[in-house]
Amino acid sequence: LSCEVRAVPTPVITWRKVTQSPEGTQVLEDLPGDHVNIAVQVQGGPSVHEATAWILINPLRKEDEGVYLCHSANVVGEAQSHGTVTVLDLSKHTAPRLPAPDDRL
């Protein structure tokens, strides 16, 4: 996932994952946290007062499924955007079979 932010002054960008507590309340977990399969990178540019942030999840696991928030903030204010990651179980799916050139339909 990637997030591009333009702001003056240049903002601080953080990634969070929306999780549920055992009581069912919404919790925002700062990333990468203790996740060994998640890396976060933030880089200035490509323009002045612009920053780009990426989150890389590798390997992607079923427990990584959920909503991820990109949050930016500076002294003027804050903004956020989100994306949803859905993990499919590929073992339950089979590759489509294409007919051979000599197969008749």
PDB file of N, CA and C in Angstrom:
ATOM      1  N   LEU A   1       0.852  -1.168   0.000  1.00  0.00           N
ATOM      2  CA  LEU A   1       0.000   0.000   0.000  1.00  0.00           C
ATOM      3  C   LEU A   1       0.897   1.229   0.000  1.00  0.00           C
ATOM      4  N   SER A   2       0.442   2.298  -0.630  1.00  0.00           N
ATOM      5  CA  SER A   2       1.215   3.536  -0.619  1.00  0.00           C
ATOM      6  C   SER A   2       0.293   4.712  -0.346  1.00  0.00           C
ATOM      7  N   CYS A   3       0.908   5.794   0.131  1.00  0.00           N
ATOM      8  CA  CYS A   3       0.166   6.985   0.518  1.00  0.00           C
ATOM      9  C   CYS A   3       1.041   8.193   0.185  1.00  0.00           C
ATOM     10  N   GLU A   4       0.510   9.141  -0.561  1.00  0.00           N
ATOM     11  CA  GLU A   4       1.259  10.345  -0.923  1.00  0.00           C
ATOM     12  C   GLU A   4       0.576  11.558  -0.305  1.00  0.00           C
ATOM     13  N   VAL A   5       1.371  12.398   0.375  1.00  0.00           N
ATOM     14  CA  VAL A   5       0.824  13.536   1.107  1.00  0.00           C
ATOM     15  C   VAL A   5       1.550  14.806   0.682  1.00  0.00           C
ATOM     16  N   ARG A   6       0.784  15.891   0.458  1.00  0.00           N
ATOM     17  CA  ARG A   6       1.355  17.213   0.195  1.00  0.00           C
ATOM     18  C   ARG A   6       0.850  18.142   1.283  1.00  0.00           C
ATOM     19  N   ALA A   7       1.784  18.796   1.985  1.00  0.00           N
ATOM     20  CA  ALA A   7       1.388  19.698   3.071  1.00  0.00           C
ATOM     21  C   ALA A   7       2.541  20.629   3.410  1.00  0.00           C
ATOM     22  N   VAL A   8       2.201  21.814   3.928  1.00  0.00           N
ATOM     23  CA  VAL A   8       3.192  22.776   4.405  1.00  0.00           C
ATOM     24  C   VAL A   8       2.839  23.094   5.842  1.00  0.00           C
ATOM     25  N   PRO A   9       3.739  22.876   6.793  1.00  0.00           N
ATOM     26  CA  PRO A   9       5.033  22.219   6.634  1.00  0.00           C
ATOM     27  C   PRO A   9       4.862  20.719   6.357  1.00  0.00           C
ATOM     28  N   THR A  10       5.956  20.103   5.889  1.00  0.00           N
ATOM     29  CA  THR A  10       5.932  18.682   5.552  1.00  0.00           C
ATOM     30  C   THR A  10       5.447  17.875   6.757  1.00  0.00           C
ATOM     31  N   PRO A  11       4.492  16.975   6.564  1.00  0.00           N
ATOM     32  CA  PRO A  11       3.906  16.243   7.691  1.00  0.00           C
ATOM     33  C   PRO A  11       4.708  15.007   8.099  1.00  0.00           C
ATOM     34  N   VAL A  12       4.372  14.507   9.263  1.00  0.00           N
ATOM     35  CA  VAL A  12       4.849  13.203   9.726  1.00  0.00           C
ATOM     36  C   VAL A  12       3.777  12.199   9.320  1.00  0.00           C
ATOM     37  N   ILE A  13       4.201  11.090   8.706  1.00  0.00           N
ATOM     38  CA  ILE A  13       3.247  10.077   8.240  1.00  0.00           C
ATOM     39  C   ILE A  13       3.436   8.801   9.044  1.00  0.00           C
ATOM     40  N   THR A  14       2.332   8.233   9.504  1.00  0.00           N
ATOM     41  CA  THR A  14       2.372   6.954  10.220  1.00  0.00           C
ATOM     42  C   THR A  14       1.330   6.016   9.617  1.00  0.00           C
ATOM     43  N   TRP A  15       1.595   4.720   9.740  1.00  0.00           N
ATOM     44  CA  TRP A  15       0.648   3.688   9.314  1.00  0.00           C
ATOM     45  C   TRP A  15       0.074   3.010  10.549  1.00  0.00           C
ATOM     46  N   ARG A  16      -1.218   2.717  10.492  1.00  0.00           N
ATOM     47  CA  ARG A  16      -1.886   2.012  11.584  1.00  0.00           C
ATOM     48  C   ARG A  16      -2.811   0.953  11.001  1.00  0.00           C
ATOM     49  N   LYS A  17      -3.006  -0.099  11.776  1.00  0.00           N
ATOM     50  CA  LYS A  17      -3.971  -1.133  11.393  1.00  0.00           C
ATOM     51  C   LYS A  17      -5.134  -1.073  12.368  1.00  0.00           C
ATOM     52  N   VAL A  18      -6.344  -1.133  11.833  1.00  0.00           N
ATOM     53  CA  VAL A  18      -7.548  -1.147  12.665  1.00  0.00           C
ATOM     54  C   VAL A  18      -7.777  -2.586  13.108  1.00  0.00           C
ATOM     55  N   THR A  19      -7.787  -2.818  14.421  1.00  0.00           N
ATOM     56  CA  THR A  19      -8.034  -4.150  14.969  1.00  0.00           C
ATOM     57  C   THR A  19      -9.171  -4.070  15.980  1.00  0.00           C
ATOM     58  N   GLN A  20      -9.622  -5.220  16.425  1.00  0.00           N
ATOM     59  CA  GLN A  20     -10.681  -5.294  17.428  1.00  0.00           C
ATOM     60  C   GLN A  20     -10.102  -5.843  18.728  1.00  0.00           C
ATOM     61  N   SER A  21     -10.434  -5.195  19.829  1.00  0.00           N
ATOM     62  CA  SER A  21     -10.018  -5.703  21.133  1.00  0.00           C
ATOM     63  C   SER A  21     -10.896  -6.898  21.490  1.00  0.00           C
ATOM     64  N   PRO A  22     -10.489  -7.679  22.500  1.00  0.00           N
ATOM     65  CA  PRO A  22     -11.345  -8.794  22.937  1.00  0.00           C
ATOM     66  C   PRO A  22     -12.744  -8.337  23.350  1.00  0.00           C
ATOM     67  N   GLU A  23     -12.865  -7.079  23.786  1.00  0.00           N
ATOM     68  CA  GLU A  23     -14.175  -6.547  24.184  1.00  0.00           C
ATOM     69  C   GLU A  23     -14.987  -6.069  22.982  1.00  0.00           C
ATOM     70  N   GLY A  24     -14.372  -6.078  21.792  1.00  0.00           N
ATOM     71  CA  GLY A  24     -15.091  -5.671  20.590  1.00  0.00           C
ATOM     72  C   GLY A  24     -14.938  -4.213  20.219  1.00  0.00           C
ATOM     73  N   THR A  25     -14.106  -3.457  20.941  1.00  0.00           N
ATOM     74  CA  THR A  25     -13.901  -2.056  20.600  1.00  0.00           C
ATOM     75  C   THR A  25     -12.792  -1.934  19.555  1.00  0.00           C
ATOM     76  N   GLN A  26     -12.844  -0.850  18.792  1.00  0.00           N
ATOM     77  CA  GLN A  26     -11.862  -0.620  17.739  1.00  0.00           C
ATOM     78  C   GLN A  26     -10.553  -0.106  18.335  1.00  0.00           C
ATOM     79  N   VAL A  27      -9.440  -0.691  17.885  1.00  0.00           N
ATOM     80  CA  VAL A  27      -8.111  -0.317  18.367  1.00  0.00           C
ATOM     81  C   VAL A  27      -7.253   0.030  17.158  1.00  0.00           C
ATOM     82  N   LEU A  28      -6.469   1.123  17.255  1.00  0.00           N
ATOM     83  CA  LEU A  28      -5.529   1.484  16.202  1.00  0.00           C
ATOM     84  C   LEU A  28      -4.143   1.035  16.625  1.00  0.00           C
ATOM     85  N   GLU A  29      -3.557   0.124  15.860  1.00  0.00           N
ATOM     86  CA  GLU A  29      -2.246  -0.433  16.170  1.00  0.00           C
ATOM     87  C   GLU A  29      -1.195   0.242  15.294  1.00  0.00           C
ATOM     88  N   ASP A  30      -0.205   0.914  15.915  1.00  0.00           N
ATOM     89  CA  ASP A  30       0.876   1.540  15.160  1.00  0.00           C
ATOM     90  C   ASP A  30       1.727   0.475  14.486  1.00  0.00           C
ATOM     91  N   LEU A  31       2.118   0.731  13.243  1.00  0.00           N
ATOM     92  CA  LEU A  31       2.913  -0.224  12.479  1.00  0.00           C
ATOM     93  C   LEU A  31       4.315   0.323  12.230  1.00  0.00           C
ATOM     94  N   PRO A  32       5.333  -0.532  12.154  1.00  0.00           N
ATOM     95  CA  PRO A  32       5.248  -1.973  12.008  1.00  0.00           C
ATOM     96  C   PRO A  32       5.032  -2.719  13.316  1.00  0.00           C
ATOM     97  N   GLY A  33       5.251  -2.101  14.477  1.00  0.00           N
ATOM     98  CA  GLY A  33       5.024  -2.803  15.740  1.00  0.00           C
ATOM     99  C   GLY A  33       5.885  -4.040  15.847  1.00  0.00           C
ATOM    100  N   ASP A  34       5.305  -5.127  16.337  1.00  0.00           N
ATOM    101  CA  ASP A  34       6.034  -6.390  16.504  1.00  0.00           C
ATOM    102  C   ASP A  34       5.894  -7.320  15.300  1.00  0.00           C
ATOM    103  N   HIS A  35       5.365  -6.828  14.201  1.00  0.00           N
ATOM    104  CA  HIS A  35       5.141  -7.667  13.020  1.00  0.00           C
ATOM    105  C   HIS A  35       6.441  -7.821  12.232  1.00  0.00           C
ATOM    106  N   VAL A  36       6.979  -9.037  12.201  1.00  0.00           N
ATOM    107  CA  VAL A  36       8.235  -9.273  11.479  1.00  0.00           C
ATOM    108  C   VAL A  36       8.025  -9.293   9.965  1.00  0.00           C
ATOM    109  N   ASN A  37       6.783  -9.415   9.510  1.00  0.00           N
ATOM    110  CA  ASN A  37       6.507  -9.456   8.077  1.00  0.00           C
ATOM    111  C   ASN A  37       6.038  -8.114   7.518  1.00  0.00           C
ATOM    112  N   ILE A  38       6.089  -7.047   8.341  1.00  0.00           N
ATOM    113  CA  ILE A  38       5.632  -5.729   7.895  1.00  0.00           C
ATOM    114  C   ILE A  38       6.779  -4.732   7.968  1.00  0.00           C
ATOM    115  N   ALA A  39       6.973  -4.001   6.863  1.00  0.00           N
ATOM    116  CA  ALA A  39       7.970  -2.933   6.814  1.00  0.00           C
ATOM    117  C   ALA A  39       7.270  -1.643   6.405  1.00  0.00           C
ATOM    118  N   VAL A  40       7.686  -0.534   7.016  1.00  0.00           N
ATOM    119  CA  VAL A  40       7.142   0.779   6.701  1.00  0.00           C
ATOM    120  C   VAL A  40       8.290   1.660   6.240  1.00  0.00           C
ATOM    121  N   GLN A  41       8.065   2.392   5.150  1.00  0.00           N
ATOM    122  CA  GLN A  41       9.081   3.308   4.645  1.00  0.00           C
ATOM    123  C   GLN A  41       8.421   4.638   4.326  1.00  0.00           C
ATOM    124  N   VAL A  42       9.091   5.739   4.711  1.00  0.00           N
ATOM    125  CA  VAL A  42       8.613   7.085   4.406  1.00  0.00           C
ATOM    126  C   VAL A  42       9.755   7.830   3.739  1.00  0.00           C
ATOM    127  N   GLN A  43       9.425   8.535   2.668  1.00  0.00           N
ATOM    128  CA  GLN A  43      10.449   9.246   1.911  1.00  0.00           C
ATOM    129  C   GLN A  43       9.903  10.598   1.484  1.00  0.00           C
ATOM    130  N   GLY A  44      10.733  11.625   1.531  1.00  0.00           N
ATOM    131  CA  GLY A  44      10.334  12.939   1.051  1.00  0.00           C
ATOM    132  C   GLY A  44      10.250  12.962  -0.464  1.00  0.00           C
ATOM    133  N   GLY A  45       9.407  13.843  -0.992  1.00  0.00           N
ATOM    134  CA  GLY A  45       9.320  14.023  -2.437  1.00  0.00           C
ATOM    135  C   GLY A  45       8.192  13.229  -3.046  1.00  0.00           C
ATOM    136  N   PRO A  46       8.043  13.256  -4.336  1.00  0.00           N
ATOM    137  CA  PRO A  46       8.996  13.775  -5.302  1.00  0.00           C
ATOM    138  C   PRO A  46       9.047  15.297  -5.383  1.00  0.00           C
ATOM    139  N   SER A  47       8.065  16.015  -4.884  1.00  0.00           N
ATOM    140  CA  SER A  47       8.073  17.479  -4.923  1.00  0.00           C
ATOM    141  C   SER A  47       8.341  18.048  -3.539  1.00  0.00           C
ATOM    142  N   VAL A  48       8.592  19.352  -3.486  1.00  0.00           N
ATOM    143  CA  VAL A  48       8.779  20.041  -2.207  1.00  0.00           C
ATOM    144  C   VAL A  48       7.485  19.927  -1.396  1.00  0.00           C
ATOM    145  N   HIS A  49       7.598  19.759  -0.101  1.00  0.00           N
ATOM    146  CA  HIS A  49       6.454  19.640   0.816  1.00  0.00           C
ATOM    147  C   HIS A  49       5.579  18.433   0.487  1.00  0.00           C
ATOM    148  N   GLU A  50       6.205  17.395  -0.021  1.00  0.00           N
ATOM    149  CA  GLU A  50       5.482  16.180  -0.352  1.00  0.00           C
ATOM    150  C   GLU A  50       6.216  15.004   0.278  1.00  0.00           C
ATOM    151  N   ALA A  51       5.480  14.032   0.737  1.00  0.00           N
ATOM    152  CA  ALA A  51       6.077  12.824   1.312  1.00  0.00           C
ATOM    153  C   ALA A  51       5.264  11.625   0.843  1.00  0.00           C
ATOM    154  N   THR A  52       5.952  10.519   0.661  1.00  0.00           N
ATOM    155  CA  THR A  52       5.305   9.279   0.256  1.00  0.00           C
ATOM    156  C   THR A  52       5.642   8.207   1.280  1.00  0.00           C
ATOM    157  N   ALA A  53       4.648   7.437   1.680  1.00  0.00           N
ATOM    158  CA  ALA A  53       4.853   6.366   2.660  1.00  0.00           C
ATOM    159  C   ALA A  53       4.336   5.063   2.071  1.00  0.00           C
ATOM    160  N   TRP A  54       5.076   3.986   2.329  1.00  0.00           N
ATOM    161  CA  TRP A  54       4.693   2.661   1.855  1.00  0.00           C
ATOM    162  C   TRP A  54       4.626   1.707   3.027  1.00  0.00           C
ATOM    163  N   ILE A  55       3.769   0.723   2.885  1.00  0.00           N
ATOM    164  CA  ILE A  55       3.760  -0.395   3.818  1.00  0.00           C
ATOM    165  C   ILE A  55       3.873  -1.663   2.969  1.00  0.00           C
ATOM    166  N   LEU A  56       4.818  -2.514   3.336  1.00  0.00           N
ATOM    167  CA  LEU A  56       5.051  -3.768   2.625  1.00  0.00           C
ATOM    168  C   LEU A  56       4.759  -4.910   3.585  1.00  0.00           C
ATOM    169  N   ILE A  57       3.907  -5.826   3.169  1.00  0.00           N
ATOM    170  CA  ILE A  57       3.558  -6.991   3.987  1.00  0.00           C
ATOM    171  C   ILE A  57       4.026  -8.232   3.228  1.00  0.00           C
ATOM    172  N   ASN A  58       5.060  -8.886   3.753  1.00  0.00           N
ATOM    173  CA  ASN A  58       5.637 -10.044   3.057  1.00  0.00           C
ATOM    174  C   ASN A  58       6.281 -10.992   4.054  1.00  0.00           C
ATOM    175  N   PRO A  59       5.809 -12.207   4.168  1.00  0.00           N
ATOM    176  CA  PRO A  59       4.712 -12.785   3.404  1.00  0.00           C
ATOM    177  C   PRO A  59       3.364 -12.305   3.943  1.00  0.00           C
ATOM    178  N   LEU A  60       2.404 -12.251   3.058  1.00  0.00           N
ATOM    179  CA  LEU A  60       1.047 -11.864   3.434  1.00  0.00           C
ATOM    180  C   LEU A  60       0.345 -13.073   4.031  1.00  0.00           C
ATOM    181  N   ARG A  61      -0.219 -12.884   5.224  1.00  0.00           N
ATOM    182  CA  ARG A  61      -0.898 -13.983   5.923  1.00  0.00           C
ATOM    183  C   ARG A  61      -2.359 -13.608   6.173  1.00  0.00           C
ATOM    184  N   LYS A  62      -3.162 -14.593   6.484  1.00  0.00           N
ATOM    185  CA  LYS A  62      -4.588 -14.358   6.733  1.00  0.00           C
ATOM    186  C   LYS A  62      -4.791 -13.332   7.847  1.00  0.00           C
ATOM    187  N   GLU A  63      -3.953 -13.369   8.878  1.00  0.00           N
ATOM    188  CA  GLU A  63      -4.113 -12.432   9.998  1.00  0.00           C
ATOM    189  C   GLU A  63      -3.737 -10.992   9.634  1.00  0.00           C
ATOM    190  N   ASP A  64      -3.160 -10.779   8.449  1.00  0.00           N
ATOM    191  CA  ASP A  64      -2.842  -9.425   7.985  1.00  0.00           C
ATOM    192  C   ASP A  64      -4.043  -8.752   7.334  1.00  0.00           C
ATOM    193  N   GLU A  65      -5.109  -9.501   7.154  1.00  0.00           N
ATOM    194  CA  GLU A  65      -6.324  -8.966   6.558  1.00  0.00           C
ATOM    195  C   GLU A  65      -6.874  -7.847   7.438  1.00  0.00           C
ATOM    196  N   GLY A  66      -7.411  -6.808   6.808  1.00  0.00           N
ATOM    197  CA  GLY A  66      -8.032  -5.748   7.587  1.00  0.00           C
ATOM    198  C   GLY A  66      -7.884  -4.384   6.944  1.00  0.00           C
ATOM    199  N   VAL A  67      -8.196  -3.359   7.727  1.00  0.00           N
ATOM    200  CA  VAL A  67      -8.144  -1.974   7.272  1.00  0.00           C
ATOM    201  C   VAL A  67      -6.847  -1.347   7.759  1.00  0.00           C
ATOM    202  N   TYR A  68      -6.135  -0.691   6.842  1.00  0.00           N
ATOM    203  CA  TYR A  68      -4.878  -0.014   7.147  1.00  0.00           C
ATOM    204  C   TYR A  68      -5.064   1.480   6.921  1.00  0.00           C
ATOM    205  N   LEU A  69      -4.624   2.279   7.898  1.00  0.00           N
ATOM    206  CA  LEU A  69      -4.765   3.733   7.835  1.00  0.00           C
ATOM    207  C   LEU A  69      -3.420   4.394   7.606  1.00  0.00           C
ATOM    208  N   CYS A  70      -3.394   5.346   6.690  1.00  0.00           N
ATOM    209  CA  CYS A  70      -2.236   6.222   6.512  1.00  0.00           C
ATOM    210  C   CYS A  70      -2.627   7.546   7.162  1.00  0.00           C
ATOM    211  N   HIS A  71      -1.901   7.960   8.177  1.00  0.00           N
ATOM    212  CA  HIS A  71      -2.220   9.164   8.944  1.00  0.00           C
ATOM    213  C   HIS A  71      -1.090  10.170   8.786  1.00  0.00           C
ATOM    214  N   SER A  72      -1.423  11.399   8.409  1.00  0.00           N
ATOM    215  CA  SER A  72      -0.416  12.453   8.291  1.00  0.00           C
ATOM    216  C   SER A  72      -0.806  13.613   9.194  1.00  0.00           C
ATOM    217  N   ALA A  73       0.219  14.237   9.791  1.00  0.00           N
ATOM    218  CA  ALA A  73      -0.055  15.350  10.701  1.00  0.00           C
ATOM    219  C   ALA A  73       1.108  16.337  10.685  1.00  0.00           C
ATOM    220  N   ASN A  74       0.761  17.613  10.808  1.00  0.00           N
ATOM    221  CA  ASN A  74       1.743  18.675  11.040  1.00  0.00           C
ATOM    222  C   ASN A  74       1.093  19.692  11.968  1.00  0.00           C
ATOM    223  N   VAL A  75       1.736  20.842  12.183  1.00  0.00           N
ATOM    224  CA  VAL A  75       1.192  21.820  13.134  1.00  0.00           C
ATOM    225  C   VAL A  75      -0.104  22.452  12.644  1.00  0.00           C
ATOM    226  N   VAL A  76      -0.398  22.354  11.357  1.00  0.00           N
ATOM    227  CA  VAL A  76      -1.600  22.951  10.790  1.00  0.00           C
ATOM    228  C   VAL A  76      -2.816  22.036  10.943  1.00  0.00           C
ATOM    229  N   GLY A  77      -2.583  20.730  10.879  1.00  0.00           N
ATOM    230  CA  GLY A  77      -3.710  19.809  10.973  1.00  0.00           C
ATOM    231  C   GLY A  77      -3.308  18.382  10.674  1.00  0.00           C
ATOM    232  N   GLU A  78      -4.303  17.572  10.374  1.00  0.00           N
ATOM    233  CA  GLU A  78      -4.047  16.164  10.099  1.00  0.00           C
ATOM    234  C   GLU A  78      -5.051  15.647   9.080  1.00  0.00           C
ATOM    235  N   ALA A  79      -4.680  14.539   8.449  1.00  0.00           N
ATOM    236  CA  ALA A  79      -5.554  13.886   7.474  1.00  0.00           C
ATOM    237  C   ALA A  79      -5.226  12.404   7.477  1.00  0.00           C
ATOM    238  N   GLN A  80      -6.166  11.612   7.000  1.00  0.00           N
ATOM    239  CA  GLN A  80      -5.899  10.181   6.897  1.00  0.00           C
ATOM    240  C   GLN A  80      -6.682   9.591   5.737  1.00  0.00           C
ATOM    241  N   SER A  81      -6.188   8.461   5.281  1.00  0.00           N
ATOM    242  CA  SER A  81      -6.845   7.688   4.241  1.00  0.00           C
ATOM    243  C   SER A  81      -6.698   6.224   4.620  1.00  0.00           C
ATOM    244  N   HIS A  82      -7.523   5.385   4.047  1.00  0.00           N
ATOM    245  CA  HIS A  82      -7.454   3.973   4.421  1.00  0.00           C
ATOM    246  C   HIS A  82      -7.594   3.069   3.205  1.00  0.00           C
ATOM    247  N   GLY A  83      -7.125   1.859   3.383  1.00  0.00           N
ATOM    248  CA  GLY A  83      -7.268   0.819   2.371  1.00  0.00           C
ATOM    249  C   GLY A  83      -7.542  -0.499   3.065  1.00  0.00           C
ATOM    250  N   THR A  84      -8.245  -1.380   2.389  1.00  0.00           N
ATOM    251  CA  THR A  84      -8.594  -2.677   2.959  1.00  0.00           C
ATOM    252  C   THR A  84      -7.814  -3.778   2.256  1.00  0.00           C
ATOM    253  N   VAL A  85      -7.211  -4.653   3.045  1.00  0.00           N
ATOM    254  CA  VAL A  85      -6.489  -5.806   2.520  1.00  0.00           C
ATOM    255  C   VAL A  85      -7.336  -7.043   2.785  1.00  0.00           C
ATOM    256  N   THR A  86      -7.615  -7.799   1.728  1.00  0.00           N
ATOM    257  CA  THR A  86      -8.351  -9.052   1.829  1.00  0.00           C
ATOM    258  C   THR A  86      -7.429 -10.171   1.364  1.00  0.00           C
ATOM    259  N   VAL A  87      -7.312 -11.212   2.162  1.00  0.00           N
ATOM    260  CA  VAL A  87      -6.442 -12.342   1.837  1.00  0.00           C
ATOM    261  C   VAL A  87      -7.326 -13.519   1.435  1.00  0.00           C
ATOM    262  N   LEU A  88      -7.136 -13.998   0.218  1.00  0.00           N
ATOM    263  CA  LEU A  88      -7.897 -15.141  -0.277  1.00  0.00           C
ATOM    264  C   LEU A  88      -7.133 -16.421  -0.001  1.00  0.00           C
ATOM    265  N   ASP A  89      -7.851 -17.486   0.245  1.00  0.00           N
ATOM    266  CA  ASP A  89      -7.232 -18.793   0.439  1.00  0.00           C
ATOM    267  C   ASP A  89      -7.114 -19.449  -0.928  1.00  0.00           C
ATOM    268  N   LEU A  90      -5.931 -19.346  -1.528  1.00  0.00           N
ATOM    269  CA  LEU A  90      -5.746 -19.864  -2.877  1.00  0.00           C
ATOM    270  C   LEU A  90      -5.796 -21.381  -2.946  1.00  0.00           C
ATOM    271  N   SER A  91      -5.642 -22.073  -1.814  1.00  0.00           N
ATOM    272  CA  SER A  91      -5.698 -23.531  -1.845  1.00  0.00           C
ATOM    273  C   SER A  91      -7.103 -24.025  -2.178  1.00  0.00           C
ATOM    274  N   LYS A  92      -8.114 -23.176  -2.008  1.00  0.00           N
ATOM    275  CA  LYS A  92      -9.492 -23.568  -2.307  1.00  0.00           C
ATOM    276  C   LYS A  92      -9.871 -23.277  -3.754  1.00  0.00           C
ATOM    277  N   HIS A  93      -8.977 -22.612  -4.480  1.00  0.00           N
ATOM    278  CA  HIS A  93      -9.268 -22.246  -5.858  1.00  0.00           C
ATOM    279  C   HIS A  93      -8.368 -23.048  -6.793  1.00  0.00           C
ATOM    280  N   THR A  94      -8.886 -23.357  -7.940  1.00  0.00           N
ATOM    281  CA  THR A  94      -8.068 -24.039  -8.937  1.00  0.00           C
ATOM    282  C   THR A  94      -7.872 -23.110 -10.117  1.00  0.00           C
ATOM    283  N   ALA A  95      -6.755 -23.252 -10.767  1.00  0.00           N
ATOM    284  CA  ALA A  95      -6.472 -22.429 -11.933  1.00  0.00           C
ATOM    285  C   ALA A  95      -7.427 -22.803 -13.060  1.00  0.00           C
ATOM    286  N   PRO A  96      -7.862 -21.816 -13.826  1.00  0.00           N
ATOM    287  CA  PRO A  96      -8.753 -22.142 -14.939  1.00  0.00           C
ATOM    288  C   PRO A  96      -8.016 -22.986 -15.972  1.00  0.00           C
ATOM    289  N   ARG A  97      -8.741 -23.915 -16.561  1.00  0.00           N
ATOM    290  CA  ARG A  97      -8.143 -24.766 -17.591  1.00  0.00           C
ATOM    291  C   ARG A  97      -8.540 -24.210 -18.941  1.00  0.00           C
ATOM    292  N   LEU A  98      -7.538 -23.887 -19.734  1.00  0.00           N
ATOM    293  CA  LEU A  98      -7.798 -23.398 -21.077  1.00  0.00           C
ATOM    294  C   LEU A  98      -7.808 -24.588 -22.026  1.00  0.00           C
ATOM    295  N   PRO A  99      -8.701 -24.581 -22.987  1.00  0.00           N
ATOM    296  CA  PRO A  99      -8.747 -25.711 -23.910  1.00  0.00           C
ATOM    297  C   PRO A  99      -7.480 -25.772 -24.758  1.00  0.00           C
ATOM    298  N   ALA A 100      -7.055 -26.992 -25.047  1.00  0.00           N
ATOM    299  CA  ALA A 100      -5.914 -27.186 -25.940  1.00  0.00           C
ATOM    300  C   ALA A 100      -6.344 -26.799 -27.348  1.00  0.00           C
ATOM    301  N   PRO A 101      -5.391 -26.429 -28.203  1.00  0.00           N
ATOM    302  CA  PRO A 101      -5.759 -26.006 -29.567  1.00  0.00           C
ATOM    303  C   PRO A 101      -6.590 -27.038 -30.323  1.00  0.00           C
ATOM    304  N   ASP A 102      -6.406 -28.330 -30.034  1.00  0.00           N
ATOM    305  CA  ASP A 102      -7.161 -29.346 -30.768  1.00  0.00           C
ATOM    306  C   ASP A 102      -8.455 -29.769 -30.068  1.00  0.00           C
ATOM    307  N   ASP A 103      -8.758 -29.162 -28.894  1.00  0.00           N
ATOM    308  CA  ASP A 103     -10.024 -29.463 -28.207  1.00  0.00           C
ATOM    309  C   ASP A 103     -11.182 -28.834 -28.975  1.00  0.00           C
ATOM    310  N   ARG A 104     -12.289 -29.559 -29.034  1.00  0.00           N
ATOM    311  CA  ARG A 104     -13.491 -29.003 -29.667  1.00  0.00           C
ATOM    312  C   ARG A 104     -14.413 -28.496 -28.578  1.00  0.00           C
ATOM    313  N   LEU A 105     -15.030 -27.391 -28.828  1.00  0.00           N
ATOM    314  CA  LEU A 105     -15.950 -26.804 -27.852  1.00  0.00           C
ATOM    315  C   LEU A 105     -17.329 -27.351 -28.009  1.00  0.00           C
TER     316      LEU A 105
END
